mmCIF file of C-alpha atoms and ligand atoms in Angstrom:
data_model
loop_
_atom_site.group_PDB
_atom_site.id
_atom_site.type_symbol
_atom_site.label_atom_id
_atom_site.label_comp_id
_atom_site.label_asym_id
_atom_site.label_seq_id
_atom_site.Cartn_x
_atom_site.Cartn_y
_atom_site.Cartn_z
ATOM 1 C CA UNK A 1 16.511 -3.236 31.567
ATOM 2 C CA UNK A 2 15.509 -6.493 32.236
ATOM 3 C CA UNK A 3 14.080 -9.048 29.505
ATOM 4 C CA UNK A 4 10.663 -8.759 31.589
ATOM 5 C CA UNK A 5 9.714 -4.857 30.449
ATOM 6 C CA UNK A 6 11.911 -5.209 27.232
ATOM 7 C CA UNK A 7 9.173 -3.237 24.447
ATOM 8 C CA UNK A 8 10.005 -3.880 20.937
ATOM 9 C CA UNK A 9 11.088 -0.928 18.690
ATOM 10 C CA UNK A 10 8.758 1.004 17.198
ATOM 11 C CA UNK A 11 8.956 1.293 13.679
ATOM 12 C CA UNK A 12 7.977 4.951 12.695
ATOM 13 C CA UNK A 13 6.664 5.006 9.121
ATOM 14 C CA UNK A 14 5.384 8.236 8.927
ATOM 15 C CA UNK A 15 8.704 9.596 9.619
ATOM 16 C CA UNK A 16 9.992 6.567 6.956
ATOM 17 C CA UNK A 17 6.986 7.803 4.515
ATOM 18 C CA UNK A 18 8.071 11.627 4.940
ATOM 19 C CA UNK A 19 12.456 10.844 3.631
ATOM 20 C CA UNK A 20 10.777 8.873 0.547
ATOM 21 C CA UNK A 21 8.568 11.777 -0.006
ATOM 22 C CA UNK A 22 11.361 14.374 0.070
ATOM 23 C CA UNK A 23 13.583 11.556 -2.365
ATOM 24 C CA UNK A 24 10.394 11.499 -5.044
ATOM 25 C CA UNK A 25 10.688 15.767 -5.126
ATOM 26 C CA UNK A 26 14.167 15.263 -5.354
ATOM 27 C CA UNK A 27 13.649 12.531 -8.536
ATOM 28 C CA UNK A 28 10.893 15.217 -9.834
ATOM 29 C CA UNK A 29 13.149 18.269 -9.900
ATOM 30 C CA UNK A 30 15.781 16.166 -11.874
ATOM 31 C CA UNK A 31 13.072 14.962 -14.172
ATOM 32 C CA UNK A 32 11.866 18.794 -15.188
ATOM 33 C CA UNK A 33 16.000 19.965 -14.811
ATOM 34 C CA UNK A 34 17.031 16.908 -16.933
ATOM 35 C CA UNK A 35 14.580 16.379 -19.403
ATOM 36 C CA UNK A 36 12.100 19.004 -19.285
ATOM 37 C CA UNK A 37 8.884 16.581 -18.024
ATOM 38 C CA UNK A 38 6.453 16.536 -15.364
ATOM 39 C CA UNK A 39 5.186 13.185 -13.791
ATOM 40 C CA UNK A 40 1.289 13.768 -13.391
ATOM 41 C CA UNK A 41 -0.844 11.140 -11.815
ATOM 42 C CA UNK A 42 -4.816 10.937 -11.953
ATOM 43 C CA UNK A 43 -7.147 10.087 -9.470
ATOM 44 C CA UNK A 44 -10.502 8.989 -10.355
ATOM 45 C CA UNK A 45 -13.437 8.718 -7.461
ATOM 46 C CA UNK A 46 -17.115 7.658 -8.458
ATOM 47 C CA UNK A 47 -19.382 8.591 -5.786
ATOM 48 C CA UNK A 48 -19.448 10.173 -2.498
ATOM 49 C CA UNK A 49 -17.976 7.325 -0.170
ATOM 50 C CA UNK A 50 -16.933 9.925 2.729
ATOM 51 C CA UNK A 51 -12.948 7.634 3.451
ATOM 52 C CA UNK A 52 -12.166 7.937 -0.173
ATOM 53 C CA UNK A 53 -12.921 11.158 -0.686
ATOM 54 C CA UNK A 54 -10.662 12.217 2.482
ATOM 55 C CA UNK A 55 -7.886 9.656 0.488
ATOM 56 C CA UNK A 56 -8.038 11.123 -2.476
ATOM 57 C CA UNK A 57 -7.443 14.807 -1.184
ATOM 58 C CA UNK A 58 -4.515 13.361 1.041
ATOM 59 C CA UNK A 59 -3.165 12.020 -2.469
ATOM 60 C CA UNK A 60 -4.007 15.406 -4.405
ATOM 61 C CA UNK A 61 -1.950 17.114 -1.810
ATOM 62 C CA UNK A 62 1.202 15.396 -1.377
ATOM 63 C CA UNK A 63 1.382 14.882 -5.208
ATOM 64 C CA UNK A 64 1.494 18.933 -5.849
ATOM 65 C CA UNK A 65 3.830 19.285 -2.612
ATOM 66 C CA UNK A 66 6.041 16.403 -4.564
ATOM 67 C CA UNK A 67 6.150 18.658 -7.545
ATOM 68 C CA UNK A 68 3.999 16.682 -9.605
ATOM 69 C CA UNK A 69 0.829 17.267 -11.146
ATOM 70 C CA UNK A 70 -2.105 16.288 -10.546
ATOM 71 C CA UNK A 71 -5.184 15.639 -11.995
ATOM 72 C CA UNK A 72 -8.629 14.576 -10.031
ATOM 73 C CA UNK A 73 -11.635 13.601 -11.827
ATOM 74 C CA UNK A 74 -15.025 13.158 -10.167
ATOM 75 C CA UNK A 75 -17.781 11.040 -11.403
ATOM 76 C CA UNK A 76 -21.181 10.558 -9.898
ATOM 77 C CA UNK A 77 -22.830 7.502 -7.837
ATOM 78 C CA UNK A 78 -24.815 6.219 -11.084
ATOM 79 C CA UNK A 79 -21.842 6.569 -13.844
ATOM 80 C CA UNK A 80 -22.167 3.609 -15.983
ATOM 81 C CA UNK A 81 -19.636 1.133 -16.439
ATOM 82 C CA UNK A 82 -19.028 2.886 -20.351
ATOM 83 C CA UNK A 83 -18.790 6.307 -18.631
ATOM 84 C CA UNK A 84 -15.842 4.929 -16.297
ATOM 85 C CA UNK A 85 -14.290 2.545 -18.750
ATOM 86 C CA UNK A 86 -14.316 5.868 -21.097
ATOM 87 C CA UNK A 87 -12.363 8.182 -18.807
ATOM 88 C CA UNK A 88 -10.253 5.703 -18.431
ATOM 89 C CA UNK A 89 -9.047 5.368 -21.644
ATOM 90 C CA UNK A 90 -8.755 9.138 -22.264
ATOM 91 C CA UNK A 91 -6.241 9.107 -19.496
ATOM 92 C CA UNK A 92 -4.147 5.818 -21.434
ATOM 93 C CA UNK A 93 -4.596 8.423 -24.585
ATOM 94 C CA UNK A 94 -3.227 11.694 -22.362
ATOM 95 C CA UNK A 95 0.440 12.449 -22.687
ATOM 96 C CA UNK A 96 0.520 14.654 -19.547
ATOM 97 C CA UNK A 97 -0.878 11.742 -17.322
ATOM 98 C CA UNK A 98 1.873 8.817 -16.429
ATOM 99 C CA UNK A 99 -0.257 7.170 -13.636
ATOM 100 C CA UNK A 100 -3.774 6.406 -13.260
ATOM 101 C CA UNK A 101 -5.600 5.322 -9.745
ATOM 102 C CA UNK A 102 -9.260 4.577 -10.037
ATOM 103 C CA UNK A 103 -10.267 4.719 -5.741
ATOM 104 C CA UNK A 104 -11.718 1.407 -4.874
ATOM 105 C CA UNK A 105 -14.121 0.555 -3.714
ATOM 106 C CA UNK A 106 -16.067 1.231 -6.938
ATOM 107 C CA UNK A 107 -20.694 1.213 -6.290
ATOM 108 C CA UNK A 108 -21.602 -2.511 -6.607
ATOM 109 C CA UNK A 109 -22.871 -1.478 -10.330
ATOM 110 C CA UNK A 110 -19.665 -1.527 -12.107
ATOM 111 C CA UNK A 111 -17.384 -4.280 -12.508
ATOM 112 C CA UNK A 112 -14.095 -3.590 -10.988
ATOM 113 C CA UNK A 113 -11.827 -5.789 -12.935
ATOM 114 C CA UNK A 114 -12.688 -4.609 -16.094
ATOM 115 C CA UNK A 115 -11.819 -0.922 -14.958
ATOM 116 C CA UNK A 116 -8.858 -1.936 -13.298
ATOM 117 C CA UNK A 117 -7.670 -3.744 -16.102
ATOM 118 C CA UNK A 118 -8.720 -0.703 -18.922
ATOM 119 C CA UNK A 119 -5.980 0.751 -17.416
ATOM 120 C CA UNK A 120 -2.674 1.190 -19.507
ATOM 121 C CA UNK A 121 -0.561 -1.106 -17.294
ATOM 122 C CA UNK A 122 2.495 0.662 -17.751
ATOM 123 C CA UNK A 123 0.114 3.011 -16.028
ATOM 124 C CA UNK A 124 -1.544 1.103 -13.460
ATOM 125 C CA UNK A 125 0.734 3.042 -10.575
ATOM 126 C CA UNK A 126 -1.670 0.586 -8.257
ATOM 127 C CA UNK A 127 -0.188 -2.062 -9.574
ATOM 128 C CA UNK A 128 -3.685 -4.004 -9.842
ATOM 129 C CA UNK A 129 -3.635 -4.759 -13.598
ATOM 130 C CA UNK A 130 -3.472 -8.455 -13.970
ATOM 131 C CA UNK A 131 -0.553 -7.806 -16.663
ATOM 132 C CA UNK A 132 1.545 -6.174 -13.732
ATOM 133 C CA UNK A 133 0.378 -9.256 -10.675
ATOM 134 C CA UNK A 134 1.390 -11.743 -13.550
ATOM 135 C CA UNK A 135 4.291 -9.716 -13.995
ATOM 136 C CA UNK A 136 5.437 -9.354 -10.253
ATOM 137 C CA UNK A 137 4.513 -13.510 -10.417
ATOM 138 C CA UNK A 138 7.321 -13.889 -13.010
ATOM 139 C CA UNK A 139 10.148 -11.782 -11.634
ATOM 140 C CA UNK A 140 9.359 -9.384 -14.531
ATOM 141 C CA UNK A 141 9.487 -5.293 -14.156
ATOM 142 C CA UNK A 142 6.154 -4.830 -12.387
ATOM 143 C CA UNK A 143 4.329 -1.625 -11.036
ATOM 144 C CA UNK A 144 4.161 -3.064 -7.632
ATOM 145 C CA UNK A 145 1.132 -2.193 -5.292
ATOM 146 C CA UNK A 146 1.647 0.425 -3.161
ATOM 147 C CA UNK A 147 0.764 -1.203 0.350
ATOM 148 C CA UNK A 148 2.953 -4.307 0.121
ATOM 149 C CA UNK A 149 6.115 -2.415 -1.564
ATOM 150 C CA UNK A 150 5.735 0.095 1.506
ATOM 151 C CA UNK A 151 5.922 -2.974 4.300
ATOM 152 C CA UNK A 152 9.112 -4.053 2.424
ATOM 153 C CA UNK A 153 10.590 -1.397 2.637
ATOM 154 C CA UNK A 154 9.967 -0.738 6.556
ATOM 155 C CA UNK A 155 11.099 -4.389 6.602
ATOM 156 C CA UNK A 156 14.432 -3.917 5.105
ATOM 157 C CA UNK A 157 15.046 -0.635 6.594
ATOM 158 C CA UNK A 158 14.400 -2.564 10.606
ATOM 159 C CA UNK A 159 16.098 -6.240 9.912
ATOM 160 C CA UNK A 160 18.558 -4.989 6.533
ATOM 161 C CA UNK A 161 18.263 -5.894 2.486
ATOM 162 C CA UNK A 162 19.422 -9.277 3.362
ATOM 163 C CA UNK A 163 16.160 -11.612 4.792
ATOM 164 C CA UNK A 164 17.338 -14.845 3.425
ATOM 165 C CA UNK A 165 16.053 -17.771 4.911
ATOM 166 C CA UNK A 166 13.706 -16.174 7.106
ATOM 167 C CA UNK A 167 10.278 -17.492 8.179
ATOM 168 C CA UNK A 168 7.492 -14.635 7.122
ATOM 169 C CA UNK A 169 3.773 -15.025 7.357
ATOM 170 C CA UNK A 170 1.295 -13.332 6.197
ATOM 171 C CA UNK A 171 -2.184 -12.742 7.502
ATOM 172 C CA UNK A 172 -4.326 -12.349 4.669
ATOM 173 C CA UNK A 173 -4.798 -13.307 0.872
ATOM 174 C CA UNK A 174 -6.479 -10.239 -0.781
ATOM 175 C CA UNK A 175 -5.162 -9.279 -4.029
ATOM 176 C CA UNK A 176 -4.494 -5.979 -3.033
ATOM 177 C CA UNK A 177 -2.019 -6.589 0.033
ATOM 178 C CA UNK A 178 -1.724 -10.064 1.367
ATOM 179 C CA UNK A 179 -1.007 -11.727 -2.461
ATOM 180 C CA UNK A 180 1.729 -9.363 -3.682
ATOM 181 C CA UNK A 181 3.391 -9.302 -0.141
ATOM 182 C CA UNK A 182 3.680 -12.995 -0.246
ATOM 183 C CA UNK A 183 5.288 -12.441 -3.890
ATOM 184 C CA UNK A 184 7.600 -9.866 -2.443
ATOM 185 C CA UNK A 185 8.906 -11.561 0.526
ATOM 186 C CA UNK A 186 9.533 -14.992 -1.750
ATOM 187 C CA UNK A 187 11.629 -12.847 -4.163
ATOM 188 C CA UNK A 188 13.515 -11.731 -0.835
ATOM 189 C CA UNK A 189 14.398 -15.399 -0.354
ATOM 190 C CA UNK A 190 12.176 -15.607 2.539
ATOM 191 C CA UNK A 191 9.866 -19.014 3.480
ATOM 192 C CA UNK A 192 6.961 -17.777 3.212
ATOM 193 C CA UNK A 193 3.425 -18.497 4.676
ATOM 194 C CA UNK A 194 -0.016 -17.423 3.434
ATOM 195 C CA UNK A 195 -2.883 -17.484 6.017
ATOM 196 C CA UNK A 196 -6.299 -16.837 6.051
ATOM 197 C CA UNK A 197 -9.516 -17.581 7.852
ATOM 198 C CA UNK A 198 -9.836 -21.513 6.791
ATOM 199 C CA UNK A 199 -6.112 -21.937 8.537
ATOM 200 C CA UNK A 200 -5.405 -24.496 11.120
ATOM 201 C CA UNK A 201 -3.878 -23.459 14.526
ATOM 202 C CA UNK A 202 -3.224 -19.483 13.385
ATOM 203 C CA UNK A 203 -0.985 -18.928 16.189
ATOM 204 C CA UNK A 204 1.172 -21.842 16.152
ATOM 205 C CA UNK A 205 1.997 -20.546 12.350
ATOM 206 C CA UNK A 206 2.097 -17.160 13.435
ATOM 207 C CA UNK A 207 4.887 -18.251 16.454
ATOM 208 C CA UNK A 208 7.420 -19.423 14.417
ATOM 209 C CA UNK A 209 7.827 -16.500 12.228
ATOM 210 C CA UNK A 210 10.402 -14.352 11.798
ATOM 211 C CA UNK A 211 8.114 -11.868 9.871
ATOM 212 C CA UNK A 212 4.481 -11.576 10.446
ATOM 213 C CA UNK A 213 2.755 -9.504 8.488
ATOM 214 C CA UNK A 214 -1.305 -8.372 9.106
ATOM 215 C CA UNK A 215 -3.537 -7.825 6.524
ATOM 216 C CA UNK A 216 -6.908 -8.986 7.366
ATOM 217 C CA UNK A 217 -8.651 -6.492 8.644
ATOM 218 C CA UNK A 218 -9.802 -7.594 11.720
ATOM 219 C CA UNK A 219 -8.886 -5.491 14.790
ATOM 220 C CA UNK A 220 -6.506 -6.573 17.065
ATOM 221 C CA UNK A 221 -7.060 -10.250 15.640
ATOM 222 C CA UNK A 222 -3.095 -11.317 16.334
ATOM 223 C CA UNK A 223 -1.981 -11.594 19.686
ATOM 224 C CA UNK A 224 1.194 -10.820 21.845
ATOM 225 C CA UNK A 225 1.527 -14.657 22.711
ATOM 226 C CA UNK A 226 0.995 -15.693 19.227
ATOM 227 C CA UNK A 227 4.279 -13.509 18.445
ATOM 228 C CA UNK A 228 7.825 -14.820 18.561
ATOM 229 C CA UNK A 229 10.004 -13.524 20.797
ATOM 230 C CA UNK A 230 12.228 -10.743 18.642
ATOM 231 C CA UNK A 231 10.027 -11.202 15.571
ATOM 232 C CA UNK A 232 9.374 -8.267 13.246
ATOM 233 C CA UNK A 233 5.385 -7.296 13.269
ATOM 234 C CA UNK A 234 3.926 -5.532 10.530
ATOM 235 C CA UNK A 235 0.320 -4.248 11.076
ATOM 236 C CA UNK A 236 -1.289 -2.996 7.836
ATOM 237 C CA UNK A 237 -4.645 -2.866 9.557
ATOM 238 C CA UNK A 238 -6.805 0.045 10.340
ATOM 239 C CA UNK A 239 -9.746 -0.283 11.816
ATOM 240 C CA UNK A 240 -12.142 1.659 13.611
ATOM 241 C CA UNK A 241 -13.391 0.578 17.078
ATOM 242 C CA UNK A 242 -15.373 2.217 19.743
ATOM 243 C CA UNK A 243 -13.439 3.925 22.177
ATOM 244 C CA UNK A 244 -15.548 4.616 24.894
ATOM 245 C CA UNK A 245 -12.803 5.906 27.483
ATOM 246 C CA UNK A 246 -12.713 9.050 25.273
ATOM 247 C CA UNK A 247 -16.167 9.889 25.389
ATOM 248 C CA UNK A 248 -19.595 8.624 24.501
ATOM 249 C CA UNK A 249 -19.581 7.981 20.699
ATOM 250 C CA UNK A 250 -16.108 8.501 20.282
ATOM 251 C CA UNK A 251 -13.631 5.887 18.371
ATOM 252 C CA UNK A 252 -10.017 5.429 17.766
ATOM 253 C CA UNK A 253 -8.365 3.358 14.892
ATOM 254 C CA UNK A 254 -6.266 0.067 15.744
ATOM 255 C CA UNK A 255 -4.500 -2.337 13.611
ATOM 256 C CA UNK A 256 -4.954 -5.940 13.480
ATOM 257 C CA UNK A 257 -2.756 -6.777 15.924
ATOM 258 C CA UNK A 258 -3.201 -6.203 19.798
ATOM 259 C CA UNK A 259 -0.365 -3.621 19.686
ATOM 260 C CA UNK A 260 0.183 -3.698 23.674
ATOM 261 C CA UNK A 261 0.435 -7.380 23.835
ATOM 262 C CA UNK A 262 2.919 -7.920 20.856
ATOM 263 C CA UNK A 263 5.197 -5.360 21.574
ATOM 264 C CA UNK A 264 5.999 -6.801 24.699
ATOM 265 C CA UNK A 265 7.402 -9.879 22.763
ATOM 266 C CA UNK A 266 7.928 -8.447 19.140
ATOM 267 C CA UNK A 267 11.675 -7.213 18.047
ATOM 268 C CA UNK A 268 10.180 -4.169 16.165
ATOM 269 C CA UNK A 269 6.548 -3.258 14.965
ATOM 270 C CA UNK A 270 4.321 -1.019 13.247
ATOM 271 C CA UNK A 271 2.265 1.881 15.215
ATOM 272 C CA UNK A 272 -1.454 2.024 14.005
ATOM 273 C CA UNK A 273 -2.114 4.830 12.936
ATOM 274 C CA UNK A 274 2.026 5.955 11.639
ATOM 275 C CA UNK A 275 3.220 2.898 10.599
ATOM 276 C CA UNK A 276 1.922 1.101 7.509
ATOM 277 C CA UNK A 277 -0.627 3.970 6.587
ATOM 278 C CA UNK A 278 1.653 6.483 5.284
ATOM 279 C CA UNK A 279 3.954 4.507 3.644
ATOM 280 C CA UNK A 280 1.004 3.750 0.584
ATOM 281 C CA UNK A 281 0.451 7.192 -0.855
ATOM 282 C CA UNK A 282 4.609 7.635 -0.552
ATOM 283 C CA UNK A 283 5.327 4.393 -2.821
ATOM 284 C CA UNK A 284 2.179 5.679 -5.197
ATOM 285 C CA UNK A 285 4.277 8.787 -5.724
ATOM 286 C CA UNK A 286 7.316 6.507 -6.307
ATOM 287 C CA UNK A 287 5.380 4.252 -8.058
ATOM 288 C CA UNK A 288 3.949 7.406 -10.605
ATOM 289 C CA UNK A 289 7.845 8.797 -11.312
ATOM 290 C CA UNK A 290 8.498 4.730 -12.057
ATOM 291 C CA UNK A 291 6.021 4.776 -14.820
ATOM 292 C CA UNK A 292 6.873 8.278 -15.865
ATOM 293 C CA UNK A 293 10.399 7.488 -16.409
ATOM 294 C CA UNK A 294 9.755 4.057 -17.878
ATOM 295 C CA UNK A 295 6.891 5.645 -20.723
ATOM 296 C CA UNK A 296 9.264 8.419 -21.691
ATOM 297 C CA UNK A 297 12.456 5.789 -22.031
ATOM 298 C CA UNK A 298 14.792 7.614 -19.317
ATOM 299 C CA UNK A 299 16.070 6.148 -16.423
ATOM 300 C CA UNK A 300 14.735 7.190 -13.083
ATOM 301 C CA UNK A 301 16.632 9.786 -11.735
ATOM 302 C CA UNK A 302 19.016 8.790 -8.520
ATOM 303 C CA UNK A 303 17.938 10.457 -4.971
HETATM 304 N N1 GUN B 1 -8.740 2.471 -1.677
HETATM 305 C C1 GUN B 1 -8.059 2.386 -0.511
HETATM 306 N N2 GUN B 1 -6.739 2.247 -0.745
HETATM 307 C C2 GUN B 1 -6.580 2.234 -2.091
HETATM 308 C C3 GUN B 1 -5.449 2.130 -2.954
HETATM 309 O O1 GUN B 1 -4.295 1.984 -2.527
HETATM 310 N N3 GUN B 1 -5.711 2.169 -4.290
HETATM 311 C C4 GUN B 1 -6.963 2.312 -4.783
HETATM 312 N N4 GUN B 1 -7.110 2.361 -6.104
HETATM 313 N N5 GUN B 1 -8.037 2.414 -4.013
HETATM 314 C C5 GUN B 1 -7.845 2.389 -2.671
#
């Protein structure tokens, strides 16, 4: 093939999402052999928001099929900041219950940094308490958010454990994603770059990475020419455009990277949708046998 029509691997991280899965069931059904205990994880949603409540099924679902149990509590639109701040601490007080997810976004009405950090941080399976950031900040044992622990993982599983000395970016500075994958990458020994909208000459950063990671939400933002030739693209976007080839009204979900352009130049990258997406709910099911293992002092069973 010649270097012209050369496409860049595609990394497949629902098939990536599906082994961890089957490795957490594995940890589970040593857990119950070994020791006689159940990880459970609860999900709290306030409100109706239509996306969260189709996440929170998705996470219902594959934490029964992981042999886990879980527990889903509903709370309506108005529930005060008390109410929420109240259920959360029942689930701190609840033995059976070794991680606790409150779905963001939370109605503009309550303040969602005091009910993230309510949350028992050894917990927090989100990894959003500002005990476990300042944790992950200090090279301490941290419940590491879901998103950013997934990318690492496709990471290391396309370019190997060993990224040392490698140029990464990343697109984005939320707390959720763009923060904590800078933190992870650093730990990796990579040189890492944080970029946002206020940054000078985005593509000239983005062209001399080795890793590029997207997290801005902004479809199809990063382009094939801003992409070094070989690099490894990570898309955690998804985002809903209108897709007017399939039909009047209809829409299809990108990422934030023009996906036909980049893989042209990339090494490897992310599909959007099966890439990024599934990994989250995976490493949350990691993440809640973590915390399981950690609150009842035994080690984490090997898979
Ligand atoms: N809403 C969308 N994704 C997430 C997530 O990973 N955690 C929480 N708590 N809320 C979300």
């Amino acid at each position: 093939m010649s270097e012209a029509t050369k496409i860049a691997k595609k990394i497949d991280g629902k098939a990536f999402a599906e082994g961890l899965r089957q490795r957490v069931a594995l940890k589970v059904t040593k857990l119950k052999g070994q020791h006689d205990i159940t990880p459970g994880l609860a999900v709290v949603l306030v409100g109706e928001d239509p996306a969260s409540q189709v996440y929170v099924r998705n996470k219902g679902k594959q934490t029964v099929e992981a042999g886990m149990n879980s527990f889903e509590f509903r709370m309506d639109e108005d529930a005060t900041q008390s109410d929420l701040v109240e259920m959360v601490e029942e689930l701190n007080a609840d033995p059976n219950v070794h991680g606790i997810l409150v779905q963001l976004p939370l109605p503009r009405h309550i303040d969602e940094a005091e009910i993230i950090n309510a949350i028992d941080p050894n917990k927090d399976v989100d990894g959003f308490h500002v005990i476990n950031s300042g944790r992950l900040m200090t090279g301490q044992d941290a419940m590491v958010p879901c998103t950013p622990a997934g990318c690492m993982m496709l990471i290391k599983d396309t370019l190997g454990n060993d990224l040392s000395g490698k140029r990464a970016i990343v697109v984005g500075r939320s707390n959720i994603v763009g923060k904590p994958m800078a933190q992870l990458l650093l730990d990796a020994n990579c040189t890492v770059t944080i970029a946002h909208s206020r940054t000078q000459d985005l593509p000239g950063e983005c062209q001399r990475a080795d890793i590029v990671v997207a997290a801005v939400g902004r479809a199809e933002m990063v382009k094939g020419d801003w992409i070094k030739p070989g690099a490894c693209v990570i898309d955690v976007g998804i985002n809903r455009v209108p897709a007017p080839e399939k039909g009047e009204g209809k829409t299809r979900l990108v990422g934030d990277v023009d996906y036909a352009g980049a893989a042209q130049v990339a090494g490897s990258i992310t599909p959007v949708p099966g890439g990024v997406g599934p990994m989250t709910i995976a490493v949350l099911l990691d993440n809640t046998v973590t915390a399981c293992c950690r609150i009842n002092g035994v080690d984490v069973p090997k898979a």
